[in-house]
mmCIF file with all atom_site columns, C-alpha atoms in Angstrom:
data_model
loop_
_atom_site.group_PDB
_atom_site.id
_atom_site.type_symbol
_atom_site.label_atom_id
_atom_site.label_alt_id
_atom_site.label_comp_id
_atom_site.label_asym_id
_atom_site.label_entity_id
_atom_site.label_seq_id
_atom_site.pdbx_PDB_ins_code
_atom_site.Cartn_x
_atom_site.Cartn_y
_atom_site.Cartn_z
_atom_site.occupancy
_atom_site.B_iso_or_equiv
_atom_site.pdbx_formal_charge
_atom_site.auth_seq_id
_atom_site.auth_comp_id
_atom_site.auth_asym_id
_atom_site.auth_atom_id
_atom_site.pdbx_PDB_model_num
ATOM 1  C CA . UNK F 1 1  ? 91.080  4.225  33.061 1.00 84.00 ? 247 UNK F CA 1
ATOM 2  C CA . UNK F 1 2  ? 90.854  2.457  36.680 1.00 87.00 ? 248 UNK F CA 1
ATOM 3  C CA . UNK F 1 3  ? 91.790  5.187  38.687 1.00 87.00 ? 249 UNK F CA 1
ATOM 4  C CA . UNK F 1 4  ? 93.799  4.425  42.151 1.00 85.00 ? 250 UNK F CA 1
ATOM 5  C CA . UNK F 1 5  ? 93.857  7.835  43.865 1.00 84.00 ? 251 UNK F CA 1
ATOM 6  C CA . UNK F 1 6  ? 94.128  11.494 43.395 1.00 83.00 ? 252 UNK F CA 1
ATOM 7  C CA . UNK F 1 7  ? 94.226  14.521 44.610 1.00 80.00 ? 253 UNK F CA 1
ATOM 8  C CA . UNK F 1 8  ? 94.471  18.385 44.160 1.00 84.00 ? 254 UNK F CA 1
ATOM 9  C CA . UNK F 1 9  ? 93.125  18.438 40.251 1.00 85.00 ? 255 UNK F CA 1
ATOM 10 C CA . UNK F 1 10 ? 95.245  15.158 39.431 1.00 87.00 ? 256 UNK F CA 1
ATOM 11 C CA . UNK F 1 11 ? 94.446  11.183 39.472 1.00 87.00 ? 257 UNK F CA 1
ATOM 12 C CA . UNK F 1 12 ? 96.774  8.167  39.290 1.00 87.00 ? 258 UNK F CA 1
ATOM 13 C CA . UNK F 1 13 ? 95.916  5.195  37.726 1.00 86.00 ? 259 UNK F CA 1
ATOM 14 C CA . UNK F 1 14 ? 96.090  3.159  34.200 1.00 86.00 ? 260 UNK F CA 1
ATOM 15 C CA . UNK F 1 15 ? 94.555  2.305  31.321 1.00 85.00 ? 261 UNK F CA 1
ATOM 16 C CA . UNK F 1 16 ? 92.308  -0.573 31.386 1.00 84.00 ? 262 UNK F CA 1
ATOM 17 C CA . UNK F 1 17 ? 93.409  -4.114 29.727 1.00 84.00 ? 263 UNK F CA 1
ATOM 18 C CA . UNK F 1 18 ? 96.933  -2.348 30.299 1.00 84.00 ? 264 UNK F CA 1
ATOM 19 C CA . UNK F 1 19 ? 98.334  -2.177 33.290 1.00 82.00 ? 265 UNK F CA 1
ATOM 20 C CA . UNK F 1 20 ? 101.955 -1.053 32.004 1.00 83.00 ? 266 UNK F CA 1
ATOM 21 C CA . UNK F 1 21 ? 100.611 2.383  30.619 1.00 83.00 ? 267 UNK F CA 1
ATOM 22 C CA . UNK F 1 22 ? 100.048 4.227  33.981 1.00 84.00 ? 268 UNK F CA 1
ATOM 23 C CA . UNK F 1 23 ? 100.294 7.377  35.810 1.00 84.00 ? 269 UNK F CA 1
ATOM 24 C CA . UNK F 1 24 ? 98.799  10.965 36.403 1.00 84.00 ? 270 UNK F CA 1
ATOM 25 C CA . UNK F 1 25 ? 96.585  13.200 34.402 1.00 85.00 ? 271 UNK F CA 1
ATOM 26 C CA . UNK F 1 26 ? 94.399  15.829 35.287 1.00 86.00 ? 272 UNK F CA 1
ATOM 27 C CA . UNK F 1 27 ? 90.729  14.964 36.520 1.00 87.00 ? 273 UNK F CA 1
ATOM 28 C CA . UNK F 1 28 ? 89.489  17.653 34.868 1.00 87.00 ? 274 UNK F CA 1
ATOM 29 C CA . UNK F 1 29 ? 90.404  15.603 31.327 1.00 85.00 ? 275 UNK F CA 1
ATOM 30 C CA . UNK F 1 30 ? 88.178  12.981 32.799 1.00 85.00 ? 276 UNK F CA 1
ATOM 31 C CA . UNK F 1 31 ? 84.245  11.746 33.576 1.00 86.00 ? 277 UNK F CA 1
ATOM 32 C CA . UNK F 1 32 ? 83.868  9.468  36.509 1.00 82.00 ? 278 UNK F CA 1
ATOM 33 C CA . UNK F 1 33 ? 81.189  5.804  34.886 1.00 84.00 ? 279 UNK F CA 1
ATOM 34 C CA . UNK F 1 34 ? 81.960  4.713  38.584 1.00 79.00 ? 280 UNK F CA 1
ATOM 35 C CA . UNK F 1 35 ? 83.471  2.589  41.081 1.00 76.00 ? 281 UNK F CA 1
ATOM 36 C CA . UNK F 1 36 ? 86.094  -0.452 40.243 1.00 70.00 ? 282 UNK F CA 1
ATOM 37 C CA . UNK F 1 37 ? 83.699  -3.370 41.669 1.00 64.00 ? 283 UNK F CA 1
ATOM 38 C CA . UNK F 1 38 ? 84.665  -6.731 41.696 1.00 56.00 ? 284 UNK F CA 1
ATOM 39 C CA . UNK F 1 39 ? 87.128  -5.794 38.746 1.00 51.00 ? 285 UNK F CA 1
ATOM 40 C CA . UNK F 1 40 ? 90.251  -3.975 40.546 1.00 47.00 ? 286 UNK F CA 1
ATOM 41 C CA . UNK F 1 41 ? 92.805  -5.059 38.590 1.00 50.00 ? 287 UNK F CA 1
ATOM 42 C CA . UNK F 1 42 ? 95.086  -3.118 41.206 1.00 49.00 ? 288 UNK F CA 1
ATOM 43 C CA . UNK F 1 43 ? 93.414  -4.600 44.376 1.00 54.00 ? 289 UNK F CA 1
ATOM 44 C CA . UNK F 1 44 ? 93.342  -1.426 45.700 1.00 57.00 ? 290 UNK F CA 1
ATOM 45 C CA . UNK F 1 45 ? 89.482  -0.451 44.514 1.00 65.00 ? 291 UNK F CA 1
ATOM 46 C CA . UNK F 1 46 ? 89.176  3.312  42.992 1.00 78.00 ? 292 UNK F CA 1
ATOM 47 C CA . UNK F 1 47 ? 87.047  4.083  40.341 1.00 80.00 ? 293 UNK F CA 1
ATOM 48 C CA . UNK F 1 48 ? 86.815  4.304  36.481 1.00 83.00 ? 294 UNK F CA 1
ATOM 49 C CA . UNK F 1 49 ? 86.687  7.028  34.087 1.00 82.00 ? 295 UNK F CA 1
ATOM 50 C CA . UNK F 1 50 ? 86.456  7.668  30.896 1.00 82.00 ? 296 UNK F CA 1
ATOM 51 C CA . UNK F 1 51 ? 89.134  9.956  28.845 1.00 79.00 ? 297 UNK F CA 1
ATOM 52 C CA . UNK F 1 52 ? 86.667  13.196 27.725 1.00 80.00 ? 298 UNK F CA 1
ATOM 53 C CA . UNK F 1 53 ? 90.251  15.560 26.010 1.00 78.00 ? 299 UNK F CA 1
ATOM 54 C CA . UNK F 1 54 ? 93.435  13.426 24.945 1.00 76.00 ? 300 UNK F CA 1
ATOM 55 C CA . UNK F 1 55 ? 96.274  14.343 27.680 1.00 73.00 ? 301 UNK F CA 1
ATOM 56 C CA . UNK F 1 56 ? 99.663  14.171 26.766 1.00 72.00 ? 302 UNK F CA 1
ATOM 57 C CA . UNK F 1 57 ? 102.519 15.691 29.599 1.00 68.00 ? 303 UNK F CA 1
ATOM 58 C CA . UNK F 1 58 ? 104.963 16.276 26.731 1.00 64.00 ? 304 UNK F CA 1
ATOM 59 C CA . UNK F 1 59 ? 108.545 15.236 26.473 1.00 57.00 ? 305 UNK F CA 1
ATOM 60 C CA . UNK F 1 60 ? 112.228 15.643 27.304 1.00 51.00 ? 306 UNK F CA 1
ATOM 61 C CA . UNK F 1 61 ? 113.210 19.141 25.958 1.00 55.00 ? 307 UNK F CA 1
ATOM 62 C CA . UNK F 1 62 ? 110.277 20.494 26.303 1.00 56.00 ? 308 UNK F CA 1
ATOM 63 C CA . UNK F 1 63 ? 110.339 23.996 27.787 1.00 56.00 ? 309 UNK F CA 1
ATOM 64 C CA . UNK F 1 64 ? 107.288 23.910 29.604 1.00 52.00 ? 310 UNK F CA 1
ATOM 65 C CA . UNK F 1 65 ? 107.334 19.953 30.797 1.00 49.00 ? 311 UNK F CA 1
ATOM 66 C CA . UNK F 1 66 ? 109.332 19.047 33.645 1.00 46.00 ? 312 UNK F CA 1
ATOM 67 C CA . UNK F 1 67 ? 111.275 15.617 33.108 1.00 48.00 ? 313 UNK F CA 1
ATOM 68 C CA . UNK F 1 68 ? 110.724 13.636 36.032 1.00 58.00 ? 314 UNK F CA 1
ATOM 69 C CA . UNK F 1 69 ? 106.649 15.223 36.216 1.00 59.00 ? 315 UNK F CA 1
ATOM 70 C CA . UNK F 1 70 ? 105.895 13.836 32.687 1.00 63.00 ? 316 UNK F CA 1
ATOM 71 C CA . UNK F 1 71 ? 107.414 10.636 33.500 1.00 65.00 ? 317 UNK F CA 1
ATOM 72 C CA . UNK F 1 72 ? 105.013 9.938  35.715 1.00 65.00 ? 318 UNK F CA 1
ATOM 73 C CA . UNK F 1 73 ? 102.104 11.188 33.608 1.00 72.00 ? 319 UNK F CA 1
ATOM 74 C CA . UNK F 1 74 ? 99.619  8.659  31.960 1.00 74.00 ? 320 UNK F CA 1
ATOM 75 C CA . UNK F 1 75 ? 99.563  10.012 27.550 1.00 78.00 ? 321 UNK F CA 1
ATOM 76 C CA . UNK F 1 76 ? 95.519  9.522  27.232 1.00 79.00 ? 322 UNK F CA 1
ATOM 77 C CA . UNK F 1 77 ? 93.010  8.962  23.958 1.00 80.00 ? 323 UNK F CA 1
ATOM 78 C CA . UNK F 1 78 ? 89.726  10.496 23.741 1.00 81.00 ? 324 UNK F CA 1
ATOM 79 C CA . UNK F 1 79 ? 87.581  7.448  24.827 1.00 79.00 ? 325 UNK F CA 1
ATOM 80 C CA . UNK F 1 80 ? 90.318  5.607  26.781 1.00 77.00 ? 326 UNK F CA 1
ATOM 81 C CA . UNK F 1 81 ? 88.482  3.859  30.313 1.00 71.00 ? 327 UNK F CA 1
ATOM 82 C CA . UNK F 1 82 ? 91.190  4.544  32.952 1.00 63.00 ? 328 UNK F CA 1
#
C-alpha cells in the first residue's frame, strides 16, 4: 500500500497497481518496507507498507461501523503493499 499520510493510529493511502481502491486503515494492521522513491504514483511521496492482519471497516447496517467512516476506509488482504 503507498501510504500518503496519517495520523493518530490511522494512514491514508491505496493499494499499489490500484489507485481506485483507497482510503484509511489502522497503522497498527501495517509494517512500514519504506519510503515511495522515485515510484509515487500519487506525487505526493509517503511511504509503503505491507498489509500484516486483513482490515475490513464493515458495511451499511452495521451496528458498530459508522457509514460515512467506512466509506472512507481502504478493505485490506494479508500481503497487500499499500
Amino acid at each position: 500500500v503507498e501510504v500518503i499520510g496519517g495520523a493518530a493510529g490511522w494512514l491514508f493511502g491505496h493499494v499499489v497497481g490500484d489507485p481506485s481502491r483507497a482510503g484509511y486503515f489502522p497503522e497498527s494492521r501495517a509494517t512500514a518496507l519504506g519510503p515511495c522513491v522515485g515510484h509515487s504514483a500519487s506525487g505526493q511521496g509517503g511511504a509503503f507498507v505491507r498489509v500484516r492482519q486483513q482490515f475490513s471497516p464493515g458495511g451499511p447496517g452495521d451496528a458498530d461501523e459508522e457509514v460515512s467512516f467506512s466509506d472512507s476506509c481502504l478493505a485490506l488482504a494479508e500481503g497487500d503493499v499499500v
